[in-house]
PDB file of C-alpha atoms in Angstrom:
ATOM      1  CA  UNK F  23     -30.885  58.376  15.513  1.00  0.00           C
ATOM      2  CA  UNK F  24     -29.780  58.488  19.157  1.00  0.00           C
ATOM      3  CA  UNK F  25     -27.012  60.743  20.370  1.00  0.00           C
ATOM      4  CA  UNK F  26     -23.515  59.352  20.735  1.00  0.00           C
ATOM      5  CA  UNK F  27     -21.887  60.351  24.006  1.00  0.00           C
ATOM      6  CA  UNK F  28     -18.304  61.423  23.343  1.00  0.00           C
ATOM      7  CA  UNK F  29     -15.632  62.310  25.878  1.00  0.00           C
ATOM      8  CA  UNK F  30     -13.297  64.979  24.477  1.00  0.00           C
ATOM      9  CA  UNK F  31     -10.064  65.275  26.461  1.00  0.00           C
ATOM     10  CA  UNK F  32      -7.548  68.047  25.794  1.00  0.00           C
ATOM     11  CA  UNK F  33      -5.922  70.679  27.993  1.00  0.00           C
ATOM     12  CA  UNK F  34      -6.468  73.181  25.184  1.00  0.00           C
ATOM     13  CA  UNK F  35      -9.973  74.633  24.993  1.00  0.00           C
ATOM     14  CA  UNK F  36      -9.230  75.662  21.399  1.00  0.00           C
ATOM     15  CA  UNK F  37      -8.478  72.039  20.477  1.00  0.00           C
ATOM     16  CA  UNK F  38     -11.548  70.683  22.273  1.00  0.00           C
ATOM     17  CA  UNK F  39     -13.593  73.180  20.285  1.00  0.00           C
ATOM     18  CA  UNK F  40     -11.817  72.166  17.070  1.00  0.00           C
ATOM     19  CA  UNK F  41     -12.602  68.478  17.688  1.00  0.00           C
ATOM     20  CA  UNK F  42     -16.269  69.210  18.446  1.00  0.00           C
ATOM     21  CA  UNK F  43     -16.566  71.586  15.478  1.00  0.00           C
ATOM     22  CA  UNK F  44     -15.093  68.965  13.150  1.00  0.00           C
ATOM     23  CA  UNK F  45     -17.406  66.225  14.449  1.00  0.00           C
ATOM     24  CA  UNK F  46     -20.430  68.494  14.076  1.00  0.00           C
ATOM     25  CA  UNK F  47     -19.420  69.586  10.565  1.00  0.00           C
ATOM     26  CA  UNK F  48     -18.957  65.981   9.440  1.00  0.00           C
ATOM     27  CA  UNK F  49     -22.594  65.260  10.361  1.00  0.00           C
ATOM     28  CA  UNK F  50     -21.834  61.546  10.612  1.00  0.00           C
ATOM     29  CA  UNK F  51     -23.837  61.347  13.807  1.00  0.00           C
ATOM     30  CA  UNK F  52     -25.456  63.402  16.517  1.00  0.00           C
ATOM     31  CA  UNK F  53     -22.984  63.821  19.367  1.00  0.00           C
ATOM     32  CA  UNK F  54     -23.390  64.745  22.989  1.00  0.00           C
ATOM     33  CA  UNK F  55     -20.121  65.961  24.495  1.00  0.00           C
ATOM     34  CA  UNK F  56     -18.452  65.628  27.845  1.00  0.00           C
ATOM     35  CA  UNK F  57     -15.248  67.677  28.064  1.00  0.00           C
ATOM     36  CA  UNK F  58     -12.216  67.108  30.262  1.00  0.00           C
ATOM     37  CA  UNK F  59      -9.061  69.203  30.674  1.00  0.00           C
ATOM     38  CA  UNK F  60      -6.619  66.366  31.400  1.00  0.00           C
ATOM     39  CA  UNK F  61      -6.464  62.639  32.079  1.00  0.00           C
ATOM     40  CA  UNK F  62      -7.373  62.950  35.734  1.00  0.00           C
ATOM     41  CA  UNK F  63     -10.415  65.093  34.974  1.00  0.00           C
ATOM     42  CA  UNK F  64     -11.368  62.624  32.234  1.00  0.00           C
ATOM     43  CA  UNK F  65     -11.134  59.704  34.626  1.00  0.00           C
ATOM     44  CA  UNK F  66     -13.486  61.492  37.030  1.00  0.00           C
ATOM     45  CA  UNK F  67     -15.939  62.211  34.225  1.00  0.00           C
ATOM     46  CA  UNK F  68     -15.693  58.791  32.631  1.00  0.00           C
ATOM     47  CA  UNK F  69     -18.979  56.930  33.032  1.00  0.00           C
ATOM     48  CA  UNK F  70     -20.579  53.766  31.719  1.00  0.00           C
ATOM     49  CA  UNK F  71     -22.501  55.651  29.052  1.00  0.00           C
ATOM     50  CA  UNK F  72     -19.430  57.166  27.361  1.00  0.00           C
ATOM     51  CA  UNK F  73     -19.347  55.594  23.885  1.00  0.00           C
ATOM     52  CA  UNK F  74     -16.218  57.075  22.321  1.00  0.00           C
ATOM     53  CA  UNK F  75     -13.181  59.020  23.546  1.00  0.00           C
ATOM     54  CA  UNK F  76     -11.127  61.642  21.688  1.00  0.00           C
ATOM     55  CA  UNK F  77      -7.885  61.967  23.593  1.00  0.00           C
ATOM     56  CA  UNK F  78      -4.854  64.265  23.612  1.00  0.00           C
ATOM     57  CA  UNK F  79      -1.529  62.870  24.843  1.00  0.00           C
ATOM     58  CA  UNK F  80       0.503  65.664  26.379  1.00  0.00           C
ATOM     59  CA  UNK F  81      -1.487  67.059  29.312  1.00  0.00           C
ATOM     60  CA  UNK F  82      -0.722  68.123  32.887  1.00  0.00           C
ATOM     61  CA  UNK F  83      -1.458  65.823  35.878  1.00  0.00           C
ATOM     62  CA  UNK F  84      -2.288  62.730  33.801  1.00  0.00           C
ATOM     63  CA  UNK F  85      -1.339  62.113  30.177  1.00  0.00           C
ATOM     64  CA  UNK F  86      -3.672  60.685  27.578  1.00  0.00           C
ATOM     65  CA  UNK F  87      -1.886  57.352  27.495  1.00  0.00           C
ATOM     66  CA  UNK F  88      -2.018  57.065  31.301  1.00  0.00           C
ATOM     67  CA  UNK F  89      -5.762  57.749  31.107  1.00  0.00           C
ATOM     68  CA  UNK F  90      -6.200  55.194  28.339  1.00  0.00           C
ATOM     69  CA  UNK F  91      -4.347  52.552  30.352  1.00  0.00           C
ATOM     70  CA  UNK F  92      -6.471  53.339  33.430  1.00  0.00           C
ATOM     71  CA  UNK F  93      -9.699  53.022  31.439  1.00  0.00           C
ATOM     72  CA  UNK F  94      -8.678  49.700  29.916  1.00  0.00           C
ATOM     73  CA  UNK F  95      -7.644  48.463  33.360  1.00  0.00           C
ATOM     74  CA  UNK F  96     -11.181  49.112  34.645  1.00  0.00           C
ATOM     75  CA  UNK F  97     -12.328  46.197  32.503  1.00  0.00           C
ATOM     76  CA  UNK F  98     -15.361  45.928  30.281  1.00  0.00           C
ATOM     77  CA  UNK F  99     -14.230  48.997  28.326  1.00  0.00           C
ATOM     78  CA  UNK F 100     -12.729  47.246  25.296  1.00  0.00           C
ATOM     79  CA  UNK F 101     -15.802  48.168  23.259  1.00  0.00           C
ATOM     80  CA  UNK F 102     -15.192  51.909  23.765  1.00  0.00           C
ATOM     81  CA  UNK F 103     -13.011  53.303  20.961  1.00  0.00           C
ATOM     82  CA  UNK F 104     -10.239  55.600  22.155  1.00  0.00           C
ATOM     83  CA  UNK F 105      -9.046  57.913  19.400  1.00  0.00           C
ATOM     84  CA  UNK F 106      -5.763  59.659  20.144  1.00  0.00           C
ATOM     85  CA  UNK F 107      -5.651  63.182  18.689  1.00  0.00           C
ATOM     86  CA  UNK F 108      -2.187  64.413  19.470  1.00  0.00           C
ATOM     87  CA  UNK F 109       0.841  66.402  18.338  1.00  0.00           C
ATOM     88  CA  UNK F 110       3.114  63.432  19.131  1.00  0.00           C
ATOM     89  CA  UNK F 111       4.233  62.105  15.769  1.00  0.00           C
ATOM     90  CA  UNK F 112       7.156  59.762  16.233  1.00  0.00           C
ATOM     91  CA  UNK F 113       6.439  56.131  15.382  1.00  0.00           C
ATOM     92  CA  UNK F 114       7.544  55.054  18.845  1.00  0.00           C
ATOM     93  CA  UNK F 115       4.773  57.174  20.344  1.00  0.00           C
ATOM     94  CA  UNK F 116       2.165  55.783  17.936  1.00  0.00           C
ATOM     95  CA  UNK F 117       3.301  52.290  18.869  1.00  0.00           C
ATOM     96  CA  UNK F 118       3.095  53.059  22.606  1.00  0.00           C
ATOM     97  CA  UNK F 119      -0.399  54.557  22.367  1.00  0.00           C
ATOM     98  CA  UNK F 120      -1.851  51.723  20.302  1.00  0.00           C
ATOM     99  CA  UNK F 121      -0.106  48.748  21.808  1.00  0.00           C
ATOM    100  CA  UNK F 122       0.642  49.693  25.413  1.00  0.00           C
ATOM    101  CA  UNK F 123      -1.965  52.389  25.965  1.00  0.00           C
ATOM    102  CA  UNK F 124      -4.909  50.502  24.528  1.00  0.00           C
ATOM    103  CA  UNK F 125      -5.928  53.245  22.097  1.00  0.00           C
ATOM    104  CA  UNK F 126      -7.681  52.182  18.898  1.00  0.00           C
ATOM    105  CA  UNK F 127      -6.677  54.877  16.441  1.00  0.00           C
ATOM    106  CA  UNK F 128      -4.188  57.692  16.101  1.00  0.00           C
ATOM    107  CA  UNK F 129      -4.710  61.067  14.460  1.00  0.00           C
ATOM    108  CA  UNK F 130      -1.966  63.695  14.486  1.00  0.00           C
ATOM    109  CA  UNK F 131      -2.517  67.414  14.940  1.00  0.00           C
ATOM    110  CA  UNK F 132      -3.296  69.503  13.025  1.00  0.00           C
ATOM    111  CA  UNK F 133      -5.909  67.071  11.769  1.00  0.00           C
ATOM    112  CA  UNK F 134      -8.250  67.356   8.820  1.00  0.00           C
ATOM    113  CA  UNK F 135     -11.952  66.539   8.757  1.00  0.00           C
ATOM    114  CA  UNK F 136     -11.191  63.764   6.262  1.00  0.00           C
ATOM    115  CA  UNK F 137      -8.794  62.061   8.670  1.00  0.00           C
ATOM    116  CA  UNK F 138     -11.352  62.135  11.470  1.00  0.00           C
ATOM    117  CA  UNK F 139     -14.086  60.949   9.126  1.00  0.00           C
ATOM    118  CA  UNK F 140     -11.967  58.021   7.995  1.00  0.00           C
ATOM    119  CA  UNK F 141     -11.373  56.906  11.571  1.00  0.00           C
ATOM    120  CA  UNK F 142     -15.006  57.371  12.598  1.00  0.00           C
ATOM    121  CA  UNK F 143     -16.297  55.299   9.703  1.00  0.00           C
ATOM    122  CA  UNK F 144     -15.049  52.240  11.617  1.00  0.00           C
ATOM    123  CA  UNK F 145     -17.374  52.988  14.511  1.00  0.00           C
ATOM    124  CA  UNK F 146     -20.367  54.767  13.034  1.00  0.00           C
ATOM    125  CA  UNK F 147     -22.498  53.421  10.207  1.00  0.00           C
ATOM    126  CA  UNK F 148     -23.831  55.534   7.341  1.00  0.00           C
ATOM    127  CA  UNK F 149     -27.090  56.091   9.213  1.00  0.00           C
ATOM    128  CA  UNK F 150     -25.261  57.704  12.099  1.00  0.00           C
ATOM    129  CA  UNK F 151     -25.673  54.738  14.405  1.00  0.00           C
ATOM    130  CA  UNK F 152     -22.890  53.682  16.678  1.00  0.00           C
ATOM    131  CA  UNK F 153     -21.511  50.226  15.959  1.00  0.00           C
ATOM    132  CA  UNK F 154     -21.489  48.756  19.432  1.00  0.00           C
ATOM    133  CA  UNK F 155     -19.708  45.608  18.356  1.00  0.00           C
ATOM    134  CA  UNK F 156     -16.336  46.731  17.026  1.00  0.00           C
ATOM    135  CA  UNK F 157     -15.317  43.386  15.690  1.00  0.00           C
ATOM    136  CA  UNK F 158     -12.852  44.950  13.319  1.00  0.00           C
ATOM    137  CA  UNK F 159     -10.623  46.473  15.986  1.00  0.00           C
ATOM    138  CA  UNK F 160      -8.121  43.674  15.939  1.00  0.00           C
ATOM    139  CA  UNK F 161      -7.888  44.055  12.216  1.00  0.00           C
ATOM    140  CA  UNK F 162      -7.386  47.812  12.495  1.00  0.00           C
ATOM    141  CA  UNK F 163      -4.703  47.434  15.138  1.00  0.00           C
ATOM    142  CA  UNK F 164      -2.986  44.987  12.879  1.00  0.00           C
ATOM    143  CA  UNK F 165      -3.199  47.585  10.108  1.00  0.00           C
ATOM    144  CA  UNK F 166      -1.516  50.154  12.347  1.00  0.00           C
ATOM    145  CA  UNK F 167       1.157  47.657  13.306  1.00  0.00           C
ATOM    146  CA  UNK F 168       1.789  47.059   9.621  1.00  0.00           C
ATOM    147  CA  UNK F 169       1.984  50.807   9.094  1.00  0.00           C
ATOM    148  CA  UNK F 170       4.474  51.136  11.953  1.00  0.00           C
ATOM    149  CA  UNK F 171       6.621  48.358  10.596  1.00  0.00           C
ATOM    150  CA  UNK F 172       6.452  49.880   7.137  1.00  0.00           C
ATOM    151  CA  UNK F 173       7.571  53.266   8.426  1.00  0.00           C
ATOM    152  CA  UNK F 174      10.385  51.732  10.437  1.00  0.00           C
ATOM    153  CA  UNK F 175      11.846  50.078   7.367  1.00  0.00           C
TER     154      UNK F 175
ATOM    155  CA  UNK Y  12      21.119  59.605  24.746  1.00  0.00           C
ATOM    156  CA  UNK Y  13      21.413  61.427  21.448  1.00  0.00           C
ATOM    157  CA  UNK Y  14      24.000  60.060  19.030  1.00  0.00           C
ATOM    158  CA  UNK Y  15      24.364  63.432  17.380  1.00  0.00           C
ATOM    159  CA  UNK Y  16      25.698  65.281  20.410  1.00  0.00           C
ATOM    160  CA  UNK Y  17      28.443  64.767  22.971  1.00  0.00           C
ATOM    161  CA  UNK Y  18      26.988  64.301  26.461  1.00  0.00           C
ATOM    162  CA  UNK Y  19      28.972  67.287  27.686  1.00  0.00           C
ATOM    163  CA  UNK Y  20      28.089  70.363  25.628  1.00  0.00           C
ATOM    164  CA  UNK Y  21      30.743  72.654  27.148  1.00  0.00           C
ATOM    165  CA  UNK Y  22      32.782  72.751  23.944  1.00  0.00           C
ATOM    166  CA  UNK Y  23      29.842  72.931  21.562  1.00  0.00           C
ATOM    167  CA  UNK Y  24      29.813  76.396  19.981  1.00  0.00           C
ATOM    168  CA  UNK Y  25      26.867  75.990  17.612  1.00  0.00           C
ATOM    169  CA  UNK Y  26      23.735  73.914  17.349  1.00  0.00           C
ATOM    170  CA  UNK Y  27      24.478  71.160  14.808  1.00  0.00           C
ATOM    171  CA  UNK Y  28      23.208  72.047  11.350  1.00  0.00           C
ATOM    172  CA  UNK Y  29      21.209  68.789  11.210  1.00  0.00           C
ATOM    173  CA  UNK Y  30      19.106  69.969  14.146  1.00  0.00           C
ATOM    174  CA  UNK Y  31      18.649  73.469  12.725  1.00  0.00           C
ATOM    175  CA  UNK Y  32      17.572  72.045   9.364  1.00  0.00           C
ATOM    176  CA  UNK Y  33      15.146  69.658  11.082  1.00  0.00           C
ATOM    177  CA  UNK Y  34      13.603  72.507  13.061  1.00  0.00           C
ATOM    178  CA  UNK Y  35      13.411  74.730   9.995  1.00  0.00           C
ATOM    179  CA  UNK Y  36      11.622  72.006   8.001  1.00  0.00           C
ATOM    180  CA  UNK Y  37       9.319  71.267  10.935  1.00  0.00           C
ATOM    181  CA  UNK Y  38       8.321  74.919  11.148  1.00  0.00           C
ATOM    182  CA  UNK Y  39       7.600  74.977   7.419  1.00  0.00           C
ATOM    183  CA  UNK Y  40       5.542  71.762   7.534  1.00  0.00           C
ATOM    184  CA  UNK Y  41       3.615  72.780  10.664  1.00  0.00           C
ATOM    185  CA  UNK Y  42       2.651  76.240   9.464  1.00  0.00           C
ATOM    186  CA  UNK Y  43       1.836  74.939   5.992  1.00  0.00           C
ATOM    187  CA  UNK Y  44      -0.503  72.306   7.411  1.00  0.00           C
ATOM    188  CA  UNK Y  45      -2.240  74.958   9.504  1.00  0.00           C
ATOM    189  CA  UNK Y  46      -2.419  77.843   7.062  1.00  0.00           C
ATOM    190  CA  UNK Y  47      -2.220  76.073   3.709  1.00  0.00           C
ATOM    191  CA  UNK Y  48       0.859  77.975   2.587  1.00  0.00           C
ATOM    192  CA  UNK Y  49       4.500  77.314   3.359  1.00  0.00           C
ATOM    193  CA  UNK Y  50       6.263  80.113   5.253  1.00  0.00           C
ATOM    194  CA  UNK Y  51       9.420  81.438   3.683  1.00  0.00           C
ATOM    195  CA  UNK Y  52      12.657  81.065   5.617  1.00  0.00           C
ATOM    196  CA  UNK Y  53      14.885  84.151   5.763  1.00  0.00           C
ATOM    197  CA  UNK Y  54      18.603  83.616   6.146  1.00  0.00           C
ATOM    198  CA  UNK Y  55      19.244  86.926   7.855  1.00  0.00           C
ATOM    199  CA  UNK Y  56      16.898  86.414  10.732  1.00  0.00           C
ATOM    200  CA  UNK Y  57      19.111  87.559  13.526  1.00  0.00           C
ATOM    201  CA  UNK Y  58      17.625  91.001  14.156  1.00  0.00           C
ATOM    202  CA  UNK Y  59      16.163  91.251  17.626  1.00  0.00           C
ATOM    203  CA  UNK Y  60      13.980  94.328  17.826  1.00  0.00           C
ATOM    204  CA  UNK Y  61      11.454  94.560  20.668  1.00  0.00           C
ATOM    205  CA  UNK Y  62       8.162  92.991  19.673  1.00  0.00           C
ATOM    206  CA  UNK Y  63       4.536  93.555  20.534  1.00  0.00           C
ATOM    207  CA  UNK Y  64       3.363  90.005  20.454  1.00  0.00           C
ATOM    208  CA  UNK Y  65       3.280  86.581  22.032  1.00  0.00           C
ATOM    209  CA  UNK Y  66       5.925  83.916  22.619  1.00  0.00           C
ATOM    210  CA  UNK Y  67       5.274  80.195  22.897  1.00  0.00           C
ATOM    211  CA  UNK Y  68       7.955  78.295  24.785  1.00  0.00           C
ATOM    212  CA  UNK Y  69       8.394  74.526  24.696  1.00  0.00           C
ATOM    213  CA  UNK Y  70      11.232  72.013  24.921  1.00  0.00           C
ATOM    214  CA  UNK Y  71      12.171  68.692  23.374  1.00  0.00           C
ATOM    215  CA  UNK Y  72      14.306  66.890  25.904  1.00  0.00           C
ATOM    216  CA  UNK Y  73      15.933  63.686  27.021  1.00  0.00           C
ATOM    217  CA  UNK Y  74      17.939  62.894  30.140  1.00  0.00           C
ATOM    218  CA  UNK Y  75      21.098  64.441  28.643  1.00  0.00           C
ATOM    219  CA  UNK Y  76      20.042  67.339  26.463  1.00  0.00           C
ATOM    220  CA  UNK Y  77      17.272  69.901  26.141  1.00  0.00           C
ATOM    221  CA  UNK Y  78      16.359  71.715  22.952  1.00  0.00           C
ATOM    222  CA  UNK Y  79      14.307  74.809  23.709  1.00  0.00           C
ATOM    223  CA  UNK Y  80      12.013  76.324  21.089  1.00  0.00           C
ATOM    224  CA  UNK Y  81      10.716  79.860  21.484  1.00  0.00           C
ATOM    225  CA  UNK Y  82       8.119  80.781  18.875  1.00  0.00           C
ATOM    226  CA  UNK Y  83       7.923  84.575  18.781  1.00  0.00           C
ATOM    227  CA  UNK Y  84       4.818  85.815  16.984  1.00  0.00           C
ATOM    228  CA  UNK Y  85       4.026  89.520  16.490  1.00  0.00           C
ATOM    229  CA  UNK Y  86       0.482  90.602  17.351  1.00  0.00           C
ATOM    230  CA  UNK Y  87      -0.700  90.980  13.748  1.00  0.00           C
ATOM    231  CA  UNK Y  88       0.661  87.568  12.744  1.00  0.00           C
ATOM    232  CA  UNK Y  89      -0.986  85.978  15.783  1.00  0.00           C
ATOM    233  CA  UNK Y  90      -4.345  87.516  14.874  1.00  0.00           C
ATOM    234  CA  UNK Y  91      -3.981  86.228  11.331  1.00  0.00           C
ATOM    235  CA  UNK Y  92      -3.079  82.713  12.529  1.00  0.00           C
ATOM    236  CA  UNK Y  93      -6.080  82.684  14.864  1.00  0.00           C
ATOM    237  CA  UNK Y  94      -8.383  83.428  11.952  1.00  0.00           C
ATOM    238  CA  UNK Y  95      -7.014  80.490   9.973  1.00  0.00           C
ATOM    239  CA  UNK Y  96      -6.836  78.059  12.903  1.00  0.00           C
ATOM    240  CA  UNK Y  97     -10.146  78.874  14.564  1.00  0.00           C
ATOM    241  CA  UNK Y  98     -12.168  80.215  11.662  1.00  0.00           C
ATOM    242  CA  UNK Y  99     -12.441  83.614  13.354  1.00  0.00           C
ATOM    243  CA  UNK Y 100     -10.108  86.223  14.750  1.00  0.00           C
ATOM    244  CA  UNK Y 101      -9.431  85.759  18.469  1.00  0.00           C
ATOM    245  CA  UNK Y 102      -8.855  88.904  20.568  1.00  0.00           C
ATOM    246  CA  UNK Y 103      -5.124  89.235  21.134  1.00  0.00           C
ATOM    247  CA  UNK Y 104      -5.504  89.843  24.896  1.00  0.00           C
ATOM    248  CA  UNK Y 105      -7.787  86.846  25.476  1.00  0.00           C
ATOM    249  CA  UNK Y 106      -6.933  83.588  27.231  1.00  0.00           C
ATOM    250  CA  UNK Y 107      -7.873  81.832  24.014  1.00  0.00           C
ATOM    251  CA  UNK Y 108      -4.955  83.508  22.220  1.00  0.00           C
ATOM    252  CA  UNK Y 109      -2.567  82.106  24.842  1.00  0.00           C
ATOM    253  CA  UNK Y 110      -4.228  78.721  24.451  1.00  0.00           C
ATOM    254  CA  UNK Y 111      -3.847  78.901  20.661  1.00  0.00           C
ATOM    255  CA  UNK Y 112      -0.148  79.813  20.706  1.00  0.00           C
ATOM    256  CA  UNK Y 113       0.489  77.129  23.340  1.00  0.00           C
ATOM    257  CA  UNK Y 114      -1.191  74.566  21.104  1.00  0.00           C
ATOM    258  CA  UNK Y 115       0.699  75.823  18.072  1.00  0.00           C
ATOM    259  CA  UNK Y 116       3.968  75.393  20.013  1.00  0.00           C
ATOM    260  CA  UNK Y 117       2.856  71.928  21.055  1.00  0.00           C
ATOM    261  CA  UNK Y 118       2.139  70.906  17.461  1.00  0.00           C
ATOM    262  CA  UNK Y 119       5.485  72.327  16.346  1.00  0.00           C
ATOM    263  CA  UNK Y 120       7.341  70.502  19.134  1.00  0.00           C
ATOM    264  CA  UNK Y 121       5.687  67.234  18.116  1.00  0.00           C
ATOM    265  CA  UNK Y 122       6.895  67.720  14.565  1.00  0.00           C
ATOM    266  CA  UNK Y 123      10.371  68.750  15.746  1.00  0.00           C
ATOM    267  CA  UNK Y 124      10.631  65.743  18.090  1.00  0.00           C
ATOM    268  CA  UNK Y 125       9.763  63.360  15.246  1.00  0.00           C
ATOM    269  CA  UNK Y 126      12.150  65.145  12.879  1.00  0.00           C
ATOM    270  CA  UNK Y 127      15.227  65.444  15.127  1.00  0.00           C
ATOM    271  CA  UNK Y 128      14.796  61.780  16.031  1.00  0.00           C
ATOM    272  CA  UNK Y 129      15.707  61.035  12.416  1.00  0.00           C
ATOM    273  CA  UNK Y 130      19.075  62.777  12.893  1.00  0.00           C
ATOM    274  CA  UNK Y 131      19.871  61.133  16.223  1.00  0.00           C
ATOM    275  CA  UNK Y 132      18.234  63.284  18.901  1.00  0.00           C
ATOM    276  CA  UNK Y 133      15.555  61.238  20.609  1.00  0.00           C
ATOM    277  CA  UNK Y 134      13.440  63.207  23.025  1.00  0.00           C
ATOM    278  CA  UNK Y 135       9.972  64.016  24.214  1.00  0.00           C
ATOM    279  CA  UNK Y 136       8.215  67.345  24.316  1.00  0.00           C
ATOM    280  CA  UNK Y 137       7.297  69.293  27.438  1.00  0.00           C
ATOM    281  CA  UNK Y 138       4.084  71.189  28.037  1.00  0.00           C
ATOM    282  CA  UNK Y 139       4.083  74.675  26.494  1.00  0.00           C
ATOM    283  CA  UNK Y 140       4.114  77.998  28.303  1.00  0.00           C
ATOM    284  CA  UNK Y 141       3.176  81.328  26.772  1.00  0.00           C
ATOM    285  CA  UNK Y 142       4.276  84.925  27.388  1.00  0.00           C
ATOM    286  CA  UNK Y 143       2.441  87.910  25.938  1.00  0.00           C
ATOM    287  CA  UNK Y 144       3.266  91.607  26.063  1.00  0.00           C
ATOM    288  CA  UNK Y 145       4.593  94.690  24.349  1.00  0.00           C
ATOM    289  CA  UNK Y 146       8.270  95.603  23.884  1.00  0.00           C
ATOM    290  CA  UNK Y 147       9.156  91.937  24.318  1.00  0.00           C
ATOM    291  CA  UNK Y 148      12.784  91.133  23.643  1.00  0.00           C
ATOM    292  CA  UNK Y 149      14.289  87.684  23.879  1.00  0.00           C
ATOM    293  CA  UNK Y 150      17.711  87.681  25.456  1.00  0.00           C
ATOM    294  CA  UNK Y 151      19.370  84.476  24.425  1.00  0.00           C
ATOM    295  CA  UNK Y 152      21.818  82.951  26.894  1.00  0.00           C
ATOM    296  CA  UNK Y 153      25.530  83.426  26.197  1.00  0.00           C
ATOM    297  CA  UNK Y 154      26.897  80.023  27.031  1.00  0.00           C
ATOM    298  CA  UNK Y 155      24.709  77.387  25.372  1.00  0.00           C
ATOM    299  CA  UNK Y 156      24.572  77.433  21.586  1.00  0.00           C
ATOM    300  CA  UNK Y 157      21.564  79.254  20.162  1.00  0.00           C
ATOM    301  CA  UNK Y 158      20.033  79.975  16.761  1.00  0.00           C
ATOM    302  CA  UNK Y 159      17.427  82.407  15.548  1.00  0.00           C
ATOM    303  CA  UNK Y 160      15.303  81.522  12.522  1.00  0.00           C
ATOM    304  CA  UNK Y 161      13.041  84.029  10.827  1.00  0.00           C
ATOM    305  CA  UNK Y 162      10.049  83.121   8.679  1.00  0.00           C
ATOM    306  CA  UNK Y 163       7.590  85.079   6.619  1.00  0.00           C
ATOM    307  CA  UNK Y 164       4.185  83.452   6.272  1.00  0.00           C
ATOM    308  CA  UNK Y 165       0.987  84.446   4.528  1.00  0.00           C
ATOM    309  CA  UNK Y 166      -0.227  86.024   7.769  1.00  0.00           C
ATOM    310  CA  UNK Y 167       3.026  87.845   8.554  1.00  0.00           C
ATOM    311  CA  UNK Y 168       6.477  87.247   9.971  1.00  0.00           C
ATOM    312  CA  UNK Y 169       7.534  85.282  13.042  1.00  0.00           C
ATOM    313  CA  UNK Y 170      10.675  83.885  14.632  1.00  0.00           C
ATOM    314  CA  UNK Y 171      11.718  80.572  16.105  1.00  0.00           C
ATOM    315  CA  UNK Y 172      14.598  80.792  18.570  1.00  0.00           C
ATOM    316  CA  UNK Y 173      16.521  77.717  19.622  1.00  0.00           C
ATOM    317  CA  UNK Y 174      18.792  77.013  22.558  1.00  0.00           C
ATOM    318  CA  UNK Y 175      20.513  73.717  23.241  1.00  0.00           C
ATOM    319  CA  UNK Y 176      21.785  72.861  26.692  1.00  0.00           C
ATOM    320  CA  UNK Y 177      22.435  69.987  29.048  1.00  0.00           C
ATOM    321  CA  UNK Y 178      19.355  68.727  30.861  1.00  0.00           C
ATOM    322  CA  UNK Y 179      18.992  69.744  34.498  1.00  0.00           C
ATOM    323  CA  UNK Y 180      18.938  66.101  35.564  1.00  0.00           C
ATOM    324  CA  UNK Y 181      22.610  65.852  34.543  1.00  0.00           C
ATOM    325  CA  UNK Y 182      23.741  68.702  36.791  1.00  0.00           C
TER     326      UNK Y 182
END
């Protein structure tokens, strides 16, 4: 089982530690972490071998959604799942992150290990291997859109 | 613009009850999701004795109005929260404690922003700032309407102070 290179972006060291601790406790895969303190730092540390991103929204200098947009604009990054982990909870924000920001999933703080596990199961198989072809992303986005519409009603 | 409030707050004497209730419920939900038990709200929470502790400060704002939240946490409560949140007690004087209370304020503001949106105040949250010290006393401004909510959680008591004022961009 090869290591999955994850970029963990949050201005809070406590939250970066919480994300890493949760991922390690889940034991779904073996992770190698790159940490960034805001979107700008994340953009500098973003490299071709990053396989998954865990991203806060509200950060100084560059927000998570600005980072996500910048990464998608680079091109050839559609295969990299961007998981928002944020305190922003309003449906408008979820909508913005998923549809305008190019994020793939949305987890609100404080998160549980189960929530993270559920999201990761889309990208990591039961043997801990990263699913490089995320053919189900369109389906998942559609699910989130349905969820948004449901909550708006 | 928020439908709940007049643009000009000069004649507003109190924070609308809908906002106070939303904040109160947000505090309860946030602390319950972190600690596993719902903090108890105390009606008579207006005492303002000096505190040895830490205060997280964050706002939910739009172009017209700003709702400020000040989460005042005594030292012992903060230590107890750190144990639940991080799985170990964080030294009160450490940078990590400031980081933790900032994040806690951020999570609370996210919940408040989503909740007050339901009653007509649409806004976004700022970044948090944190103040720590002994003999801390919060002097609430005279002019804008304010409220002081007291809670008692499993790890101890804490306060959430609110102030509502016109956003600087309107001045």
